XYZ file of C-alpha atoms in Angstrom:
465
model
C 0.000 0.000 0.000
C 1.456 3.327 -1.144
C 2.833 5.152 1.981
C 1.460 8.721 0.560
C -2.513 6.960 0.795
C -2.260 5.538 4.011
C 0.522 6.453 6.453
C 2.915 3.291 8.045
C 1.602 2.543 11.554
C 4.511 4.179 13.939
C 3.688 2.801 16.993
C 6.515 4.053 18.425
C 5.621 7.849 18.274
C 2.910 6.633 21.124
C 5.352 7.739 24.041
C 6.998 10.281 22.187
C 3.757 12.233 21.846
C 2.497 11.842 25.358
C 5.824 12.100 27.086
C 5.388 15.697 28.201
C 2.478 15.829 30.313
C 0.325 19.455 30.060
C 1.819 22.340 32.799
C -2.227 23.246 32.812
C -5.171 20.527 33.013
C -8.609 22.494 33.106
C -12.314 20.823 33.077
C -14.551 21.179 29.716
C -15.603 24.198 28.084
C -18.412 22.625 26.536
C -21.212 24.970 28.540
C -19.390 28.489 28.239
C -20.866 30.588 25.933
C -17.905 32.517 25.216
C -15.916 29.547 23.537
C -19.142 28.786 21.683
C -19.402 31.744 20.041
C -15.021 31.144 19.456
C -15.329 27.480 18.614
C -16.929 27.879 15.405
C -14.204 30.521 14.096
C -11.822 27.431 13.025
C -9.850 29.433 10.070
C -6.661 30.684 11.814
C -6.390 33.639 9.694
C -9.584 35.330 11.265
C -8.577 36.433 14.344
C -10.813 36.020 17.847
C -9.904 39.378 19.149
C -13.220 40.794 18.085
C -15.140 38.064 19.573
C -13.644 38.696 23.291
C -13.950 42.805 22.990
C -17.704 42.199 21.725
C -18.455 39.904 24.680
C -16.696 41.941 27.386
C -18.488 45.050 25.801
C -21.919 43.073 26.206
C -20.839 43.421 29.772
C -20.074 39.322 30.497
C -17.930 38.317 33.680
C -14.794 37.577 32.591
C -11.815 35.408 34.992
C -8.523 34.415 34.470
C -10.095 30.654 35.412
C -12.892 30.863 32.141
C -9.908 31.717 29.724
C -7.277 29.151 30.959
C -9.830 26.295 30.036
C -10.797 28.515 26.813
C -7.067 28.457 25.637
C -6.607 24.811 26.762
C -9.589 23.204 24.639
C -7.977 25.831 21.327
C -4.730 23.824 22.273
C -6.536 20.327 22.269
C -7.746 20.731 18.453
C -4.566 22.038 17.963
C -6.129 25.776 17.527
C -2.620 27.541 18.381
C -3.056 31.000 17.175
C -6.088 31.776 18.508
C -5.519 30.097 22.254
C -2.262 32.462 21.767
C -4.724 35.607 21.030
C -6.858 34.906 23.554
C -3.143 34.648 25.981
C -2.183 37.685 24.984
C -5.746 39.307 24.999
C -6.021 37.930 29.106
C -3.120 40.260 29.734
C -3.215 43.182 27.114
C -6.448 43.770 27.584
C -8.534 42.462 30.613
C -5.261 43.519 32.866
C -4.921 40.168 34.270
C -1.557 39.626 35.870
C 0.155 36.696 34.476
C 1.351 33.897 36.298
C 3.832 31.159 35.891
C 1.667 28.609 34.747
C 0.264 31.085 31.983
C 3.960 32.275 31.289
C 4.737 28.518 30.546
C 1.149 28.033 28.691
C 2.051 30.957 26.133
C 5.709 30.086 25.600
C 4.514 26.941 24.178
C 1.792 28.843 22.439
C 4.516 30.855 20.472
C 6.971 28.340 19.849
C 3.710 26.652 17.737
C 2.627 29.577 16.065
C 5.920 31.577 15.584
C 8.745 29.276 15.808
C 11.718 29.078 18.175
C 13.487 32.558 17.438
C 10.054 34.275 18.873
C 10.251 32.143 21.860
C 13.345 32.732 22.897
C 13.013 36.505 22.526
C 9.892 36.129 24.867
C 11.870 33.827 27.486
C 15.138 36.242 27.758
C 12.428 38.981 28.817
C 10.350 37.377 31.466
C 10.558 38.873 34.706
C 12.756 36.950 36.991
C 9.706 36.247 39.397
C 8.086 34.603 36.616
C 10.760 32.486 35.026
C 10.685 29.824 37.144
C 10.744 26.396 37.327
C 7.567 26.408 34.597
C 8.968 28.651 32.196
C 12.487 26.660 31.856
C 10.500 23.289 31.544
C 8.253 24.819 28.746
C 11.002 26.144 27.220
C 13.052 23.076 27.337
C 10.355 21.407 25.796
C 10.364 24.081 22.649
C 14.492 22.655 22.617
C 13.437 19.120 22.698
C 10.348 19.618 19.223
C 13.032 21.724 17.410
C 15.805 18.955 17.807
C 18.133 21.691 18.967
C 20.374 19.038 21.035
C 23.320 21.466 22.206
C 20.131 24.508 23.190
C 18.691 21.851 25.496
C 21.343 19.996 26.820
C 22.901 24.085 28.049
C 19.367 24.826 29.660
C 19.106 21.399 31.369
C 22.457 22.286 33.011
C 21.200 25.635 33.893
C 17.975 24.231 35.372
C 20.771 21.382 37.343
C 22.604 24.348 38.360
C 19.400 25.996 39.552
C 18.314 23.219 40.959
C 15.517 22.616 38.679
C 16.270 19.224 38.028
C 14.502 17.373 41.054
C 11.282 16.202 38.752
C 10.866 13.611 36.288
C 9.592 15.655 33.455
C 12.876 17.128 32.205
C 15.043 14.292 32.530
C 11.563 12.717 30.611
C 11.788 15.919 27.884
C 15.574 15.082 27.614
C 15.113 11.388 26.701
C 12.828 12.056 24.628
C 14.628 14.124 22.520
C 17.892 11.603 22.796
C 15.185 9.111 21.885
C 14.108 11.128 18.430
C 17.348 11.814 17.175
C 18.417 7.655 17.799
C 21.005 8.276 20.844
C 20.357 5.519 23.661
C 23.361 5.592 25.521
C 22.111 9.186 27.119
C 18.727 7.700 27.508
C 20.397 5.241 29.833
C 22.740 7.817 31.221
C 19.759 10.268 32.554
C 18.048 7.450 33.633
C 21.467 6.694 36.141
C 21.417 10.088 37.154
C 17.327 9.705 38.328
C 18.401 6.556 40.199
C 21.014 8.306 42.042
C 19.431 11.092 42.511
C 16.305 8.905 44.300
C 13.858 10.045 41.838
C 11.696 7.249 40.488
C 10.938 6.938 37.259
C 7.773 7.330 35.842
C 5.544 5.760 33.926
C 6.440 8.119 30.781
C 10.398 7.223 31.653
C 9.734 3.698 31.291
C 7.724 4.368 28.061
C 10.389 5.856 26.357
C 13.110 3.710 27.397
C 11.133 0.725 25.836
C 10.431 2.682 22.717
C 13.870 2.951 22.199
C 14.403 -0.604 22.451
C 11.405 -1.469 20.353
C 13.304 1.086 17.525
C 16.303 -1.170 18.159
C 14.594 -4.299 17.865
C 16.086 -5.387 21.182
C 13.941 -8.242 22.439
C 15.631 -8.801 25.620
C 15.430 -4.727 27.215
C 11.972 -4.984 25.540
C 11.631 -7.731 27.880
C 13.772 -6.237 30.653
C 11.547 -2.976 30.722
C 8.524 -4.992 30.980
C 9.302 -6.782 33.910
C 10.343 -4.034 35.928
C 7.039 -2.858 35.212
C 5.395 -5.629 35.802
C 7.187 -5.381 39.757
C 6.624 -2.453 40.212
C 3.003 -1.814 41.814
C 2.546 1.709 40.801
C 3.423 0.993 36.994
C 0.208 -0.233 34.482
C 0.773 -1.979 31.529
C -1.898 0.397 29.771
C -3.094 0.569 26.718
C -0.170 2.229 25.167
C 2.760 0.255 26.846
C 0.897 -2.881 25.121
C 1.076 -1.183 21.864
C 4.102 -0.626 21.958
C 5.371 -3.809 23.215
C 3.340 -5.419 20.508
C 4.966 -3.437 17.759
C 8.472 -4.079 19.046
C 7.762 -7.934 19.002
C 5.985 -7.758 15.449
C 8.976 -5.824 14.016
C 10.737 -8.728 14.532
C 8.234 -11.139 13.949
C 7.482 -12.582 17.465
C 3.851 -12.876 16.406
C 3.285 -15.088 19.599
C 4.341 -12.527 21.778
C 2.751 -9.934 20.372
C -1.330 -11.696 20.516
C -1.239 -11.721 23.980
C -0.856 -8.069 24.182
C -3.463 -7.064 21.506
C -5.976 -9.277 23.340
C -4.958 -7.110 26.445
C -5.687 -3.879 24.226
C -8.966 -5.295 23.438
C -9.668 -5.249 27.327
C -8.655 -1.458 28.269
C -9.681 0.196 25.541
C -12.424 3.480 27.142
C -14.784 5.037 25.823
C -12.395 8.350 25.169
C -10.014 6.524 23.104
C -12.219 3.866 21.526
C -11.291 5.608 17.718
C -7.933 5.802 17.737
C -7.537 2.432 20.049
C -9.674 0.233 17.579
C -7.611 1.953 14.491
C -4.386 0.649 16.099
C -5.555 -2.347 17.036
C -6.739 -3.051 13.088
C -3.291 -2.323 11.888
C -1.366 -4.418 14.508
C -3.178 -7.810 14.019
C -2.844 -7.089 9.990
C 1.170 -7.081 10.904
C 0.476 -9.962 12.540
C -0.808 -11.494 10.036
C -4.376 -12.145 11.847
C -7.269 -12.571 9.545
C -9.445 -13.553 11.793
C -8.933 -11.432 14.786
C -9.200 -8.860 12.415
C -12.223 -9.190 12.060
C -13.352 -10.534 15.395
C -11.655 -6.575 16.474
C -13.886 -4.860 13.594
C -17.304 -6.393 15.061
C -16.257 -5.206 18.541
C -15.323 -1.580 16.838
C -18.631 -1.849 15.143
C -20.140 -2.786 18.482
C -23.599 -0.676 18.917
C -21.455 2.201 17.772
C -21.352 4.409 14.516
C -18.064 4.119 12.672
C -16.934 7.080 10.767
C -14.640 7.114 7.645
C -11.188 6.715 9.702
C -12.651 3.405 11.041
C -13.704 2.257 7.337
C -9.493 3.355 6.435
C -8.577 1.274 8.935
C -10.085 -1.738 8.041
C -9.622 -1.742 4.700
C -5.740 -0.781 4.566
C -5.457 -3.442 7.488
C -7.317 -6.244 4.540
C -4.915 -4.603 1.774
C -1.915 -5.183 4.364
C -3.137 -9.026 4.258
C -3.381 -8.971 0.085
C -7.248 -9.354 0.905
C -8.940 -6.928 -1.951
C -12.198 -8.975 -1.961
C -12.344 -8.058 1.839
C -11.726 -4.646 1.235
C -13.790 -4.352 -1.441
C -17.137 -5.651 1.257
C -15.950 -3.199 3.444
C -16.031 -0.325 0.843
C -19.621 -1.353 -0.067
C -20.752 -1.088 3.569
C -19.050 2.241 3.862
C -20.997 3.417 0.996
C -24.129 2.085 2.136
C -23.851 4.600 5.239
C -23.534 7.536 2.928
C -21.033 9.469 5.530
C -19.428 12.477 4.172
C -17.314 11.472 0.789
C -13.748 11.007 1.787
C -11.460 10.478 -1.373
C -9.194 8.725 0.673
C -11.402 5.418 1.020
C -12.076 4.870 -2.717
C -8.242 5.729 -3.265
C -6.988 2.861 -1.330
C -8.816 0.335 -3.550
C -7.397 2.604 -6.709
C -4.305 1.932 -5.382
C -4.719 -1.774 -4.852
C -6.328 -2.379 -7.823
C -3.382 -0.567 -9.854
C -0.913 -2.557 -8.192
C -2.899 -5.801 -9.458
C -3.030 -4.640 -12.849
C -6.606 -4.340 -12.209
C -6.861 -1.015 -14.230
C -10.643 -1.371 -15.411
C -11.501 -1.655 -11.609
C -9.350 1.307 -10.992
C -10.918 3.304 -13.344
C -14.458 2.538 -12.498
C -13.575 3.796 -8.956
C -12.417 7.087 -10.133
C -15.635 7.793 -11.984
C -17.446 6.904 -8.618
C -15.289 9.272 -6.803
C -15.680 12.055 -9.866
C -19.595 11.310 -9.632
C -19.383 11.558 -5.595
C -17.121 14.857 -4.926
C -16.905 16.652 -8.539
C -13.206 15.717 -8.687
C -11.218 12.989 -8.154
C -8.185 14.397 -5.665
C -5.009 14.058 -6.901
C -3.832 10.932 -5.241
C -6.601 9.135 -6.928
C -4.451 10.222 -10.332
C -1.220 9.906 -8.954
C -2.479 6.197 -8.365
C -4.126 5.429 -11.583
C -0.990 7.075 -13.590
C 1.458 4.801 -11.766
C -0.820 2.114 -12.981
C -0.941 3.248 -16.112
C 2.846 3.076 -16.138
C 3.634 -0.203 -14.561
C 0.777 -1.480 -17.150
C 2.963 0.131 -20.306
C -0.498 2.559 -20.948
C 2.407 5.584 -21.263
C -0.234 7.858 -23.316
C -2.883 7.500 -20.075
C -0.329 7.389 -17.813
C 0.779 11.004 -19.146
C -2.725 12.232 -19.402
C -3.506 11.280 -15.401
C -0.137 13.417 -14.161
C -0.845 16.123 -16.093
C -4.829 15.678 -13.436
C -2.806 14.953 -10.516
C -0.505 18.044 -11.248
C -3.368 20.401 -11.941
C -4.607 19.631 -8.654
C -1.831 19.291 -6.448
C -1.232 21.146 -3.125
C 2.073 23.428 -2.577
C 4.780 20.818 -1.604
C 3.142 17.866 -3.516
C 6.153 16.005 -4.494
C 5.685 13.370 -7.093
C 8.432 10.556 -8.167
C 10.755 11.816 -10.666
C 10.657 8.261 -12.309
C 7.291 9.067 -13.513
C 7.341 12.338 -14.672
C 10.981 11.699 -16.577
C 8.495 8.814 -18.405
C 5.853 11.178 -19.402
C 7.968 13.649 -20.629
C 10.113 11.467 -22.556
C 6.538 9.896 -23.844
C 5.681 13.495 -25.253
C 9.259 13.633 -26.769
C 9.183 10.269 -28.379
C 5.692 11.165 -29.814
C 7.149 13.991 -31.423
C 5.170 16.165 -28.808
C 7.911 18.533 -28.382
C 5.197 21.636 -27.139
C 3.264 19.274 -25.042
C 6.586 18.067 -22.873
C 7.307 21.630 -22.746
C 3.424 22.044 -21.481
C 4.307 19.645 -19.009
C 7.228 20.805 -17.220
C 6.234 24.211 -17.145
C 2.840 22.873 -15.221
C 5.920 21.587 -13.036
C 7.330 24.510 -12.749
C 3.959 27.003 -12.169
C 2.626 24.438 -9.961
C 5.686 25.155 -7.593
C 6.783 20.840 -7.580
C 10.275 21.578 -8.306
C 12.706 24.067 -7.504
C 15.154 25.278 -10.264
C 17.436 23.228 -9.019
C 15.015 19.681 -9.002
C 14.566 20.423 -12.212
C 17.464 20.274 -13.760
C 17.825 17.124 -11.362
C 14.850 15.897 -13.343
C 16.696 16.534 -16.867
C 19.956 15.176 -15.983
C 17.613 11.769 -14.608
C 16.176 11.945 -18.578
C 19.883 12.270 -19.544
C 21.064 9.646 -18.178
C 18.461 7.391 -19.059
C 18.777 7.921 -22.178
């Protein structure tokens, strides 16, 4: 299955992501009426600012407490720019003094929005009352997402030499980022310095430890990390230390291993995370190899609960993992008998399968279903069929489909040189000379390549020929 359609399962980001617990937890929003009046205002380039003057105009109470939990939920859909405007807003306009918690809240805020040069400004000027042990751990953090190794590793020793170092969560930030950028040995260095310290570690600690040994493929600290776990009364093998686990031993294909860990998924999975739980679950018994709890996991997904057109991915890129296209193709029938909002991404993995089989006429029947259904086929569902095309020597359609795909593509779209070196040496070879000119320029306008990929592109024809 073609990475670009449907991303590879990285289990191992599962730690990564949720190694840096919040500085700020607040309740739901869901019943104030000022973030329902923000919520729908989901285009970042409209700014919220009128919203909060109108509302405080209208004379409504207004508390530092009501717009903490307004910027958290902005944060939670990933909203960054406005939870920032209604940061700066708090204290520009409604004269609330900051504190240290907001002062860690916003630096994170600006690092998202702005990028690490207008963080740092904003750090070096905090007062020294508020840059405390809050600030440097948020910006530490900002270090760790930037991969700026020699940055963090100079503010961890300032917080040591502040002593700022007597909590889990840096040394957690710091392994973390050792753990990103593949360096183990300082993973089990910082973990030294914890133990001799008498901190313990944590269940995050522990989670990225054995993600770097799943990375590694090491069975036995796999296996070492789990036991300590295991004794260890205040550690849970949860949801995600399963996945994990499971991942690791599937990498190297420890399949019996692995099922007893899925089937202990199965077990935890809440209500909150049911989605994304059941999606992960799909994908891990297809690496397994599991046909049938495959499915036995898709009835319990479909369990007296709607599933939505992630759910119907899943499942069918899990039956395309096992070279099961008949399965797929049930599945894509029941998604279209629920009529859900058309997602080009569900007919596209079937284009893609069917291309790969040489089962063009197939492939091309689905694109008229998904030009009939949204107006437009999107352009992975060319990029597909022209690589078909291709691989099935149909150079004239192939041609015809990446010129569609092009038309359509979004900035950064990169396509394989291999394929566009083809068409334009088609539109040569066919005497074509204005239409292969066409073509690259559509390159060219359409932003693809740079000057310089470009002329990458026509030494690539060069040398082919």
């Amino acid at each position: 299955m073609s990475v670009s359609l449907c991303r590879r399962l990285d289990v191992r980001s599962l730690f990564v992501s949720r190694a840096i617990p919040r500085l700020l937890l607040f309740s739901s929003v869901a019943e104030d009426s000022l973030y329902r009046r923000i919520s729908p205002l989901g285009n970042p380039s409209i700014s919220i600012v009128p919203v909060l003057d109108q509302w405080f105009k209208e004379g409504n109470p207004v508390d530092r407490e009501q717009l903490r939990r307004i910027i958290m939920e902005l944060r939670k859909y990933r909203r960054f720019t406005h939870a920032l405007q209604v940061s700066q807003w708090m204290t520009d306009k409604m004269y609330i003094p900051v504190a240290s918690g907001d002062v860690a809240a916003r630096l994170n805020l600006i690092y998202n929005v702005h990028g690490l040069e207008k963080v740092e400004n904003y750090f070096d000027n905090i007062t020294k009352q508020l840059k405390g042990y809050d600030a440097y751990t948020a910006m530490l953090n900002c270090y760790a997402h930037e991969k700026s190794v020699e940055k963090a590793e100079m503010l961890m020793q300032k917080m040591r030499d502040m002593g700022f170092d007597q909590k889990p969560i840096c040394f957690n930030i710091m392994m973390n980022l050792y753990y990103q950028i593949g360096n183990h040995e300082k993973i089990d260095a910082l973990m030294l310095d914890m133990e001799e310290k008498g901190m313990r570690w944590d269940q995050f600690t522990f989670g990225i430890r054995l993600s770097a040994y799943a990375a590694a493929s090491d069975v036995e600290g796999i296996d070492k990390i789990i036991n300590m776990m295991k004794s260890n009364p205040q550690m849970v093998l949860d949801f995600d230390v399963c996945a994990v686990t499971a991942h690791g031993y599937l990498k190297m294909g420890l399949v019996d291993k692995a099922m007893p860990l899925l089937k202990k998924m199965e077990g935890v999975v809440t209500a909150k995370m049911r989605n994304t739980a059941f999606d992960l679950l799909l994908k891990l018994y297809a690496d397994a190899g599991k046909k049938g709890h495959l499915y036995q996991s898709w009835n319990l997904y479909k369990k007296n609960r709607n599933i939505f057109n992630k759910g119907y991915m899943s499942m069918m890129g899990s039956l395309l993992k096992l070279d099961d296209i008949e399965g797929a193709e049930k599945i894509f029938e029941e998604w279209k008998s629920r009529e859900l909002s058309y997602d080009s991404r569900i007919p596209c993995l079937l284009i893609d399968a069917y291309c790969r089989k040489g089962l063009l006429e197939k492939a091309e029947s689905l694109v008229d279903h998904a030009e009939i259904n949204s107006g437009v086929a999107s352009v992975d569902t060319w990029y597909c069929l022209a690589r078909g095309y291709l691989e099935g020597n149909q150079i004239h359609k192939a041609a015809d489909a990446m010129k569609k795909a092009i038309s359509l593509c979004p900035p950064e779209w990169k396509p394989g040189k291999e394929i566009l070196a083809t068409c334009v040496e088609y539109l040569e070879g066919m005497g074509d000379t204005e239409g292969a000119d066409r073509f690259l320029k559509l390159l060219r306008d359409k932003s693809i390549f740079s000057e310089a990929a470009y002329n990458r592109l026509m030494n690539y024809i060069k040398g082919k020929e």
